[in-house]
PDB file of C-alpha atoms in Angstrom:
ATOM      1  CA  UNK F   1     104.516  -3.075 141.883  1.00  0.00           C
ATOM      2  CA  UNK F   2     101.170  -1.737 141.526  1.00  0.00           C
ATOM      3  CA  UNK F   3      99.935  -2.179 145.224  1.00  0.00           C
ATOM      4  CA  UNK F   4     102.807  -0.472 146.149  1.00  0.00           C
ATOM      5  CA  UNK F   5     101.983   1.725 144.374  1.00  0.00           C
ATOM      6  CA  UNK F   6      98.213   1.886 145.475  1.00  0.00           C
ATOM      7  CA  UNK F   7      99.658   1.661 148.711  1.00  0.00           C
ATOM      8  CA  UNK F   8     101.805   4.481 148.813  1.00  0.00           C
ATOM      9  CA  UNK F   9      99.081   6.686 147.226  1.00  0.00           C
ATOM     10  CA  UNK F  10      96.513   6.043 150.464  1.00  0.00           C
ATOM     11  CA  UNK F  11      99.549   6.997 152.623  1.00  0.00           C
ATOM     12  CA  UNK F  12     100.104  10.156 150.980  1.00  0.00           C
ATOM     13  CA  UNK F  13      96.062  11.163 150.744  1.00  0.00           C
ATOM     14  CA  UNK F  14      95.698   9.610 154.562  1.00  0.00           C
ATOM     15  CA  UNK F  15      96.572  12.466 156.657  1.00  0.00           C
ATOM     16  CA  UNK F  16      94.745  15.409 154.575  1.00  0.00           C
ATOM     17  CA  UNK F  17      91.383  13.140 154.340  1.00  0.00           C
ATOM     18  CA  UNK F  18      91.938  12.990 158.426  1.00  0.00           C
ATOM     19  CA  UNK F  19      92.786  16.676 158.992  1.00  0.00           C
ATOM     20  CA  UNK F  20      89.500  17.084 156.949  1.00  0.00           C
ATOM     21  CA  UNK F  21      87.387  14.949 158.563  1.00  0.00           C
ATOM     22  CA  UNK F  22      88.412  16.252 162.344  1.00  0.00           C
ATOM     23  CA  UNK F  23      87.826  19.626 160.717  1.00  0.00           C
ATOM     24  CA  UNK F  24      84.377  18.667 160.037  1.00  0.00           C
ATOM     25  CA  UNK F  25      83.418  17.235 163.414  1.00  0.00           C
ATOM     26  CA  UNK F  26      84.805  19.947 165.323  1.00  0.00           C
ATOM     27  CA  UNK F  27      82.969  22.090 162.731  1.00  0.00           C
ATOM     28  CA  UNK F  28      79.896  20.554 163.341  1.00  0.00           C
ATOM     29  CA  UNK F  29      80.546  20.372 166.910  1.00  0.00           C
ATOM     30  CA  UNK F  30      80.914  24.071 166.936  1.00  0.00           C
ATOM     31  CA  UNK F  31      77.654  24.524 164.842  1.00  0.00           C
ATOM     32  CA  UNK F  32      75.561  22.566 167.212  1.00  0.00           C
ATOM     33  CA  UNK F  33      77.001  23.982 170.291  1.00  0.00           C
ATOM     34  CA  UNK F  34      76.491  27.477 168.839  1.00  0.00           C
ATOM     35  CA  UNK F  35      72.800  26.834 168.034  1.00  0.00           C
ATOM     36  CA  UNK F  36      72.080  25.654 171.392  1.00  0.00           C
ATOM     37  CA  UNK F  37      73.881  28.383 172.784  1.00  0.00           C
ATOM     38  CA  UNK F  38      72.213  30.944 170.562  1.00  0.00           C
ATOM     39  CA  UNK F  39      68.879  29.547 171.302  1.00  0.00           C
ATOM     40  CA  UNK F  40      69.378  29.702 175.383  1.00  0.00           C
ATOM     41  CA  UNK F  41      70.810  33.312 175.032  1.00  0.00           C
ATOM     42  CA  UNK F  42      67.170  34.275 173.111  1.00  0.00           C
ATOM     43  CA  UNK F  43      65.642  32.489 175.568  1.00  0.00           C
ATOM     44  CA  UNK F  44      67.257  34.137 179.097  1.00  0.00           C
ATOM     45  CA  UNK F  45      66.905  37.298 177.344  1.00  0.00           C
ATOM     46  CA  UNK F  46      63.014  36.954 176.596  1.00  0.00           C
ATOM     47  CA  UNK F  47      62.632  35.910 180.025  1.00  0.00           C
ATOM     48  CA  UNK F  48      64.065  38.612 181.713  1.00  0.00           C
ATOM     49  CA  UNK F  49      60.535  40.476 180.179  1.00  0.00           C
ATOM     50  CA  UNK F  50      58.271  37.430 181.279  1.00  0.00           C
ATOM     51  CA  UNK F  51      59.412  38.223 185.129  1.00  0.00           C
ATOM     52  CA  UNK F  52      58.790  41.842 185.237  1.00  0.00           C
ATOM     53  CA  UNK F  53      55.027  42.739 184.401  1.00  0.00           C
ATOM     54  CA  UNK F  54      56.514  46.403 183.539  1.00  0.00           C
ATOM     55  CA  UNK F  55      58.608  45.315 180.976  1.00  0.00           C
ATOM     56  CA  UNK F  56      57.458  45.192 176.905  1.00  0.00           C
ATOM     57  CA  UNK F  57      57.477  41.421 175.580  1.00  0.00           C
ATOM     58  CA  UNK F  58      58.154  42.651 171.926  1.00  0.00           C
ATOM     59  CA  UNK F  59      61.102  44.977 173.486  1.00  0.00           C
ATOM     60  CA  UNK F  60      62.943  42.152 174.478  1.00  0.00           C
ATOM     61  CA  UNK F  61      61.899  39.436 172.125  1.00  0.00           C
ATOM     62  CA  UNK F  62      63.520  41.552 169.797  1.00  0.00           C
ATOM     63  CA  UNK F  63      67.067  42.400 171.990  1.00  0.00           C
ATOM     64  CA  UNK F  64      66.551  38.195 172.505  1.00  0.00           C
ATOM     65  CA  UNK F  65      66.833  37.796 168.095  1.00  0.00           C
ATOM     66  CA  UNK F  66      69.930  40.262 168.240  1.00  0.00           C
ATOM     67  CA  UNK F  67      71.777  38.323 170.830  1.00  0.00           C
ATOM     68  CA  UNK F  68      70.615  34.869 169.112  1.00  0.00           C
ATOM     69  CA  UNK F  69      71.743  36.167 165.629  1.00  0.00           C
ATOM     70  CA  UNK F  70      74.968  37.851 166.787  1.00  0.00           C
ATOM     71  CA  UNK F  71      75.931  34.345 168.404  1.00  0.00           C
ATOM     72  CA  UNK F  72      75.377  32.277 164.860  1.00  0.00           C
ATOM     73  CA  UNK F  73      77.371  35.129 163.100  1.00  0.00           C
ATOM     74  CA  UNK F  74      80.659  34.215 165.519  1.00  0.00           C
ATOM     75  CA  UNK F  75      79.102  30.894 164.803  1.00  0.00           C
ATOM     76  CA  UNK F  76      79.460  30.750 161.026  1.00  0.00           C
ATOM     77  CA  UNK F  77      82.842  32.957 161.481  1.00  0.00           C
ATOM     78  CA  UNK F  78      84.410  29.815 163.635  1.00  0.00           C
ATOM     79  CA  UNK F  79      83.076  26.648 161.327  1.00  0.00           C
ATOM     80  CA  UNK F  80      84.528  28.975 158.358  1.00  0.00           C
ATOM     81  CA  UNK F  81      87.811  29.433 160.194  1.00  0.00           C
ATOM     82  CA  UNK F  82      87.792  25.161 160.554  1.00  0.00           C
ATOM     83  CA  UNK F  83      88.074  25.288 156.855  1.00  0.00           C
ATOM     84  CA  UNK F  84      90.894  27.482 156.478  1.00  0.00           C
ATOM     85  CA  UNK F  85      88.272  30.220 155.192  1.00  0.00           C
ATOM     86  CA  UNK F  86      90.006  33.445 155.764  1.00  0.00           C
ATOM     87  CA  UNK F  87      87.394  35.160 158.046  1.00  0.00           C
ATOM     88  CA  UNK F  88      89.076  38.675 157.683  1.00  0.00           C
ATOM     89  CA  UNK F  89      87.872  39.439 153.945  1.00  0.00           C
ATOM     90  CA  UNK F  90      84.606  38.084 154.825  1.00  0.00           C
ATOM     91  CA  UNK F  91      84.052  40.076 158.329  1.00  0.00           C
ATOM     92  CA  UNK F  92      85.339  43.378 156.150  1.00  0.00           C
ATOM     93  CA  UNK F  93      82.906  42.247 153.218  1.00  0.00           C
ATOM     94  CA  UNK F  94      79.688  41.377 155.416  1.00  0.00           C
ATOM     95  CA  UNK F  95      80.621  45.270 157.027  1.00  0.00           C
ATOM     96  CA  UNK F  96      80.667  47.122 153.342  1.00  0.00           C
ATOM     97  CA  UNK F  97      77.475  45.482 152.734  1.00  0.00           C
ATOM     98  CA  UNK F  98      75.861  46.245 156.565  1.00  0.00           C
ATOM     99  CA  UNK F  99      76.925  49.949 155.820  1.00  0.00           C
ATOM    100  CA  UNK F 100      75.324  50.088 152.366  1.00  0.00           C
ATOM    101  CA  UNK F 101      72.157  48.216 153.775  1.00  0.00           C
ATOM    102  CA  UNK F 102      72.383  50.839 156.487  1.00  0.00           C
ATOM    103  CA  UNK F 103      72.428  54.204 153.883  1.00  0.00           C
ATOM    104  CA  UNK F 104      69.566  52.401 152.310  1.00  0.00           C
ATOM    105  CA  UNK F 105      66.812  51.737 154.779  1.00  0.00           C
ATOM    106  CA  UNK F 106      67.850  54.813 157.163  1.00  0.00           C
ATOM    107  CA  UNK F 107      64.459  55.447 156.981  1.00  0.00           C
ATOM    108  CA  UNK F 108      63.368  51.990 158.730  1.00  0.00           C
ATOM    109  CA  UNK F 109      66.261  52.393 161.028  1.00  0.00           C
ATOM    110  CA  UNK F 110      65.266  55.339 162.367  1.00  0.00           C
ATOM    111  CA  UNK F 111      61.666  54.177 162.841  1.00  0.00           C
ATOM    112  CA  UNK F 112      63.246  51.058 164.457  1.00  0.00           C
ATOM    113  CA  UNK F 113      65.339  53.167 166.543  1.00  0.00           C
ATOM    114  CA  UNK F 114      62.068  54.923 167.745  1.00  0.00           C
ATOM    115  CA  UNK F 115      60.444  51.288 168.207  1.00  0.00           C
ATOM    116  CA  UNK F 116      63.069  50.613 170.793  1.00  0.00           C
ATOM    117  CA  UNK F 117      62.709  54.037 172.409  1.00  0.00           C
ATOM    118  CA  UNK F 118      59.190  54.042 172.855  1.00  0.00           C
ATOM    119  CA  UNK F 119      59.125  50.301 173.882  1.00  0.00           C
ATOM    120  CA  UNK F 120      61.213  51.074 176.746  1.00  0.00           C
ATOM    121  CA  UNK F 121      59.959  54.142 177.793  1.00  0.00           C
ATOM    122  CA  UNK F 122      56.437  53.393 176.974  1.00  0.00           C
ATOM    123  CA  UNK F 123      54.853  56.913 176.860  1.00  0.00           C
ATOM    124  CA  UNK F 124      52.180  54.586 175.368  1.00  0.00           C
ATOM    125  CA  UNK F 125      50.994  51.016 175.625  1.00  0.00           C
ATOM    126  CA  UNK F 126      47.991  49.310 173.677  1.00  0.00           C
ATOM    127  CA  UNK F 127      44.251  50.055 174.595  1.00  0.00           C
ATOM    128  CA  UNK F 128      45.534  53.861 175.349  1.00  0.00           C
ATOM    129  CA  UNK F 129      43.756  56.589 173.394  1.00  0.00           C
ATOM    130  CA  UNK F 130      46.131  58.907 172.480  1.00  0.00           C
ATOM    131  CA  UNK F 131      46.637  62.131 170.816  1.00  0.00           C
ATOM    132  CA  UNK F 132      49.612  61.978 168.179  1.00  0.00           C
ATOM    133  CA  UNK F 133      50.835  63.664 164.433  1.00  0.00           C
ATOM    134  CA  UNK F 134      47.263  65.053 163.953  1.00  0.00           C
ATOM    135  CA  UNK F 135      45.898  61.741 165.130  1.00  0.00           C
ATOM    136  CA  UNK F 136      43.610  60.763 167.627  1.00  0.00           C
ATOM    137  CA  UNK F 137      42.360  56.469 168.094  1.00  0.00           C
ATOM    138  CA  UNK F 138      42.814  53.809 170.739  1.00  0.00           C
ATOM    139  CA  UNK F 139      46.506  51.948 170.602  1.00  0.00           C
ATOM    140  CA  UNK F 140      45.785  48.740 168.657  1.00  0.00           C
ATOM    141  CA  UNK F 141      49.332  47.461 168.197  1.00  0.00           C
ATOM    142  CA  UNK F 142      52.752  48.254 169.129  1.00  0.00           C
ATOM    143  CA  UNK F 143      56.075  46.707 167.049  1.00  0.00           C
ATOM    144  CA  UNK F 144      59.331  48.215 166.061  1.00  0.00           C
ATOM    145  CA  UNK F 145      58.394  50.141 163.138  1.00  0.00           C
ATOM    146  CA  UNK F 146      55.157  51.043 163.418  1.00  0.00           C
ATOM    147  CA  UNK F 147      52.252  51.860 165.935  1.00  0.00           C
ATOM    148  CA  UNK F 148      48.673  50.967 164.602  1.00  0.00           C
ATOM    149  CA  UNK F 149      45.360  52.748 166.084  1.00  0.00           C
ATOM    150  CA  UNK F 150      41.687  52.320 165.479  1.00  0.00           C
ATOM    151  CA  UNK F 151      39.804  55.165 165.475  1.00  0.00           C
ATOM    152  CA  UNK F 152      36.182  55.905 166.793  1.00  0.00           C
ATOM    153  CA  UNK F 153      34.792  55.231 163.206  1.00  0.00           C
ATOM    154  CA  UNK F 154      36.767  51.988 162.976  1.00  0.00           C
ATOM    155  CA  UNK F 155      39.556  53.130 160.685  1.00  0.00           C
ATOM    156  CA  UNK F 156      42.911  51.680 160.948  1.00  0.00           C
ATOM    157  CA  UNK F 157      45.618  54.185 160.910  1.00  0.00           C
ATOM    158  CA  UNK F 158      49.250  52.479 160.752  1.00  0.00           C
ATOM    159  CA  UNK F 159      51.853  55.513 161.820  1.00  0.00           C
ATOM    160  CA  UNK F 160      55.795  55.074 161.470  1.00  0.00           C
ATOM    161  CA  UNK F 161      57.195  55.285 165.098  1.00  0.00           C
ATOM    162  CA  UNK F 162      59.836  57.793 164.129  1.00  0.00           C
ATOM    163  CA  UNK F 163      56.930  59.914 163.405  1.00  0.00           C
ATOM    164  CA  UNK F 164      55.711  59.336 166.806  1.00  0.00           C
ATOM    165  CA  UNK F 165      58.566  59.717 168.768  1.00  0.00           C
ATOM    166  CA  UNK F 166      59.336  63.596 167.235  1.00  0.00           C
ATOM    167  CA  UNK F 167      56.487  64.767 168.029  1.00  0.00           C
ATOM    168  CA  UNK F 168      54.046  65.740 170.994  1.00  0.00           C
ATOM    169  CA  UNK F 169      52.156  62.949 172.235  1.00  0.00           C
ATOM    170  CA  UNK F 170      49.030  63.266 174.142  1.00  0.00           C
ATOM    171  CA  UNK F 171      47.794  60.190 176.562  1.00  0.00           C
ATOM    172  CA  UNK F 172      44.498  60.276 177.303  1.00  0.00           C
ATOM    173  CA  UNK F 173      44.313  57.229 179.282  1.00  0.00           C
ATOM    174  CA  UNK F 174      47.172  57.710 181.208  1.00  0.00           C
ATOM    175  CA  UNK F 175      45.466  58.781 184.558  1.00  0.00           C
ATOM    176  CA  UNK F 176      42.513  57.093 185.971  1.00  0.00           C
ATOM    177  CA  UNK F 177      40.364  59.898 186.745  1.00  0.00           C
ATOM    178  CA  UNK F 178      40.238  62.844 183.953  1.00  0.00           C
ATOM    179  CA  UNK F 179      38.959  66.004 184.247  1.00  0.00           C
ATOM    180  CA  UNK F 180      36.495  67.023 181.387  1.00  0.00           C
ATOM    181  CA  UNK F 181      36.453  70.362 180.366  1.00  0.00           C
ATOM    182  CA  UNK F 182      33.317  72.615 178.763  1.00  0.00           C
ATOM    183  CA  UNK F 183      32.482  75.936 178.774  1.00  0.00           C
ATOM    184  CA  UNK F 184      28.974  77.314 178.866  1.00  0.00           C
ATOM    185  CA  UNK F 185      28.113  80.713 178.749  1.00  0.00           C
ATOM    186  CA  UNK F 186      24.502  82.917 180.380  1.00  0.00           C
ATOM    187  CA  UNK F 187      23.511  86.762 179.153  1.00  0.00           C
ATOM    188  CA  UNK F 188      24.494  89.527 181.379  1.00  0.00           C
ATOM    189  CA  UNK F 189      21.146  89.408 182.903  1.00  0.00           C
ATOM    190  CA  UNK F 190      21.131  86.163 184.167  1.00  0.00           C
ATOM    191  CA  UNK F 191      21.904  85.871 188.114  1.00  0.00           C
ATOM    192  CA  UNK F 192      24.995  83.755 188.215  1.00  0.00           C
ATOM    193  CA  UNK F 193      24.954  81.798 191.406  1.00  0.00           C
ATOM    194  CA  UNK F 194      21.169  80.615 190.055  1.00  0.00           C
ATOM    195  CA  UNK F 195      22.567  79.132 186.822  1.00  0.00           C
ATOM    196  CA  UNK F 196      25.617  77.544 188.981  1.00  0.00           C
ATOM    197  CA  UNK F 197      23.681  75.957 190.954  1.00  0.00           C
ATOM    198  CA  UNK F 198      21.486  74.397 187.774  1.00  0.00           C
ATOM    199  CA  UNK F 199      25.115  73.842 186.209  1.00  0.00           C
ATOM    200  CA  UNK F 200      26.337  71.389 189.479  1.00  0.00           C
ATOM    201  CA  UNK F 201      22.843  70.224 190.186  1.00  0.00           C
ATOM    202  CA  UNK F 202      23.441  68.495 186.435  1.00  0.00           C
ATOM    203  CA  UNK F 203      26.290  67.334 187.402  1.00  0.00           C
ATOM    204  CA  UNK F 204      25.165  66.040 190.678  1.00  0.00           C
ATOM    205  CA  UNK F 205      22.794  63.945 188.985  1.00  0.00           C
ATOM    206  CA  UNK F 206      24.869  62.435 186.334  1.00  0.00           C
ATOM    207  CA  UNK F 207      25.752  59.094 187.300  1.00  0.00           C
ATOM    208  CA  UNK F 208      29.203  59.387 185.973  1.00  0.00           C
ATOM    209  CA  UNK F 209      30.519  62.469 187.304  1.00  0.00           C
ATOM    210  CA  UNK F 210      32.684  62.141 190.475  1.00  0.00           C
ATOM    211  CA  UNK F 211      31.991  63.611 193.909  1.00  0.00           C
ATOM    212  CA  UNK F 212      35.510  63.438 194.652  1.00  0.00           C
ATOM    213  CA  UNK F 213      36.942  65.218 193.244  1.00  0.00           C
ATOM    214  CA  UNK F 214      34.570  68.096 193.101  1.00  0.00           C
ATOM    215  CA  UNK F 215      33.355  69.093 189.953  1.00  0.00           C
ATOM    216  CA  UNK F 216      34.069  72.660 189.364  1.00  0.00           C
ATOM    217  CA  UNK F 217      31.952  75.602 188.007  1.00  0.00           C
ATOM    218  CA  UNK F 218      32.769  79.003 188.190  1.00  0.00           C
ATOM    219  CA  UNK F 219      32.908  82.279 185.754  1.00  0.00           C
ATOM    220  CA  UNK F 220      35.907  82.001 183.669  1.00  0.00           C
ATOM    221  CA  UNK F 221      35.321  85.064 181.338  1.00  0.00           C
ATOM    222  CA  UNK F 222      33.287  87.930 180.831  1.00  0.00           C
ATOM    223  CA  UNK F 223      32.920  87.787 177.061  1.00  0.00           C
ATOM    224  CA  UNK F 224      31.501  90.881 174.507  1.00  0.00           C
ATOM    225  CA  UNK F 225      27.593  89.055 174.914  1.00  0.00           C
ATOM    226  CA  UNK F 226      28.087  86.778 178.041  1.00  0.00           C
ATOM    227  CA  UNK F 227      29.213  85.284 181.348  1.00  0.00           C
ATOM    228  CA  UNK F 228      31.205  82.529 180.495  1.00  0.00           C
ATOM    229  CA  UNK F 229      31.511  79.400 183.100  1.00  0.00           C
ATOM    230  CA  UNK F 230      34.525  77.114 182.727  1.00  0.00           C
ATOM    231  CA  UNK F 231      32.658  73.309 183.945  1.00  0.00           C
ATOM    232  CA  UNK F 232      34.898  70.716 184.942  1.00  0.00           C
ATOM    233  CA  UNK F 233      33.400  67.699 185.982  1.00  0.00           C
ATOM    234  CA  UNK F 234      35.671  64.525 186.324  1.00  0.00           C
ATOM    235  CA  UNK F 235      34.624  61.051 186.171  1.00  0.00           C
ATOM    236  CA  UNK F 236      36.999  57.643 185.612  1.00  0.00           C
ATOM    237  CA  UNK F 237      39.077  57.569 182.675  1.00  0.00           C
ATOM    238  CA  UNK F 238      36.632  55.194 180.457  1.00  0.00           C
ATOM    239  CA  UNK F 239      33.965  57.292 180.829  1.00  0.00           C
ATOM    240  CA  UNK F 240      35.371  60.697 179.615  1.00  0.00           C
ATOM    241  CA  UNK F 241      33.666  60.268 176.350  1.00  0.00           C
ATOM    242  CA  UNK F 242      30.319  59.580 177.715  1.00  0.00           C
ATOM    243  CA  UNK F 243      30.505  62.925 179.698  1.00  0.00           C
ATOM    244  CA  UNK F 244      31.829  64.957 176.951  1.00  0.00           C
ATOM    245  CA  UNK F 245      28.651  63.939 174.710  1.00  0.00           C
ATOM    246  CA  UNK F 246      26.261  63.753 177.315  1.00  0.00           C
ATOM    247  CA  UNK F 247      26.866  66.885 179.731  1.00  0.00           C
ATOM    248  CA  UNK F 248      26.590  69.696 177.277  1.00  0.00           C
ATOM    249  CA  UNK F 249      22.433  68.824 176.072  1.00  0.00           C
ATOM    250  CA  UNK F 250      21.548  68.354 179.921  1.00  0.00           C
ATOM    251  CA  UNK F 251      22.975  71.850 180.584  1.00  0.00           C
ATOM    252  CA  UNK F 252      20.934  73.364 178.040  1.00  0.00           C
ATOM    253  CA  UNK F 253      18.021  71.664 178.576  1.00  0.00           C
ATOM    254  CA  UNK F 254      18.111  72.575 182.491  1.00  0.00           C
ATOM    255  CA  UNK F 255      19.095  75.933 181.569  1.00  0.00           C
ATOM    256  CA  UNK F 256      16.124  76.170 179.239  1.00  0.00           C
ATOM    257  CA  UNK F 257      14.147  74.735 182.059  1.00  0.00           C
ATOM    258  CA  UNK F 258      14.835  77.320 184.814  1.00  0.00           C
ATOM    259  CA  UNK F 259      14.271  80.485 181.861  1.00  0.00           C
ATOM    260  CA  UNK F 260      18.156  81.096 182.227  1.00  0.00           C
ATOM    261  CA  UNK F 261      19.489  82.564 178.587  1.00  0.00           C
ATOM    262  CA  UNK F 262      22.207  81.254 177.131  1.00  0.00           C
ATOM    263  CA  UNK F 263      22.752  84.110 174.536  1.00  0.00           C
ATOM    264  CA  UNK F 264      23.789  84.064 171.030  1.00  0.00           C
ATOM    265  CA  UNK F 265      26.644  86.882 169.906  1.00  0.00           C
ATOM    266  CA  UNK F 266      25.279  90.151 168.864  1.00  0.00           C
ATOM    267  CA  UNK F 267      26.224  93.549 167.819  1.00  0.00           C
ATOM    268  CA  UNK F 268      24.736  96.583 168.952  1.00  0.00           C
ATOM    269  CA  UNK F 269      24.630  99.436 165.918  1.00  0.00           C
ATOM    270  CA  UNK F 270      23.817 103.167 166.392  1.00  0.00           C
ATOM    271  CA  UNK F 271      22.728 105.023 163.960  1.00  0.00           C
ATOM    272  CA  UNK F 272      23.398 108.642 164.189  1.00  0.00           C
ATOM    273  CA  UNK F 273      21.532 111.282 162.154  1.00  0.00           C
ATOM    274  CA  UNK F 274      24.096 114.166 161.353  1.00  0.00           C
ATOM    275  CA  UNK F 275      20.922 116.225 159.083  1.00  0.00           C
ATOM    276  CA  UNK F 276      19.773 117.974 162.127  1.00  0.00           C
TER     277      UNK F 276
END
């Protein structure tokens, strides 16, 4: 009586331990499929940057993660729905909570939102000097929140990329030959073609101005106390710096040189006597 008992106990457990246990291996089967699925779709996708020199690596490591983690989530969703886990609560829970994550770090969406904008359209790329929100250093790194420069007096300034991406951004490194712009200014006096020709004889001489394109010299202004010349000289890109510094003491000094003044501002006062 008792192992029929027994007996007809296994029978009645048999076919929910088996519905269970096929549920788990196709579970599992799903699991490992979808990891080696997700992991070749991160792959292909970081790839796609690897073949194009023009494309950003961090760009599309980071569309690679999306398309990884969005396959696990269908993942998870499936093996869940193997259980008899209903999927629908949890798909409308996981959304509340993604919207209320969302109203609370709108600030580091946006800035990621400008990562993947300026990633793709790259005003910018690292080892540029740029010009941005009152800030001026060499590119040091790129991600998706932030952009970190280095500037000449080896501070680190870390800048939120929505910051960036709303305002005007100047590349200095963009071209390969810059123009460098200075302004020097002679007395009245003076003969002007004399102290042009001193002014491109200097930059004749320097050995990182450029022939081609000619530098160029010629009267921009006449100001209250002088002649104003706008000087552009232009040179590669790495040496704009070394121009800037360097051209404005050799002007001076050949300036000084050939007895050409370079006049300070003055005023001129008359004094009238109204006794007589």
């Amino acid at each position: 009586m008792n192992s029929f008992i027994e007996k007809l106990d296994i029978n009645q457990y048999l076919p929910t331990a088996l519905d269970w246990a096929t549920n788990l291996l196709l579970a599992l089967g799903i699991l490992l499929v979808g990891i080696w699925i997700a992991g070749k779709a991160y792959k292909a996708v970081t790839a796609i940057a690897n073949k194009y020199d023009q494309l950003d690596d961090t760009l599309f490591k980071f569309f690679g993660s999306v398309v990884r983690y969005t396959i696990l989530a269908f993942v998870a969703i499936a093996v869940l729905n193997r259980f008899g886990v209903q999927t629908a609560s949890i798909i409308a829970l996981l959304g509340a909570a993604g919207l209320a994550v969302g109203l609370a770090l709108q600030g580091t969406l946006s800035n990621l939102a400008a990562g993947v904008m300026l990633l793709i359209f790259r005003p910018y790329k690292v080892g540029d000097f740029i010009d941005t929100t009152g800030q001026f250093g060499k590119v040091t790194e790129i991600d998706m929140f932030t952009t970190i420069m280095q500037t000449f007096d080896n501070q680190q300034i870390v800048i939120p990329n929505s910051h960036i991406w709303g305002n005007k951004i100047i590349n200095h490194s963009h071209y390969t030959i810059r123009g460098v712009d200075m302004r020097f200014g002679i007395a009245y006096s003076e003969n002007i073609d004399k102290a042009k020709a001193v002014i491109l004889k200097v930059l004749s001489d320097h050995q990182f101005v450029l022939q081609d394109p000619a530098p160029f010299v010629e009267v921009e202004s006449l100001n209250n106390s002088s002649v104003d010349f706008l000087v552009r000289p232009f040179c590669q890109g790495e040496h704009y710096f070394d121009l800037l510094y360097s051209v404005p003491e050799q002007i001076k000094k050949a300036l000084d040189e050939a007895e050409i003044e370079i006049p300070f501002p003055h005023r001129k006062v008359i004094l009238v006597n109204e006794s007589s």
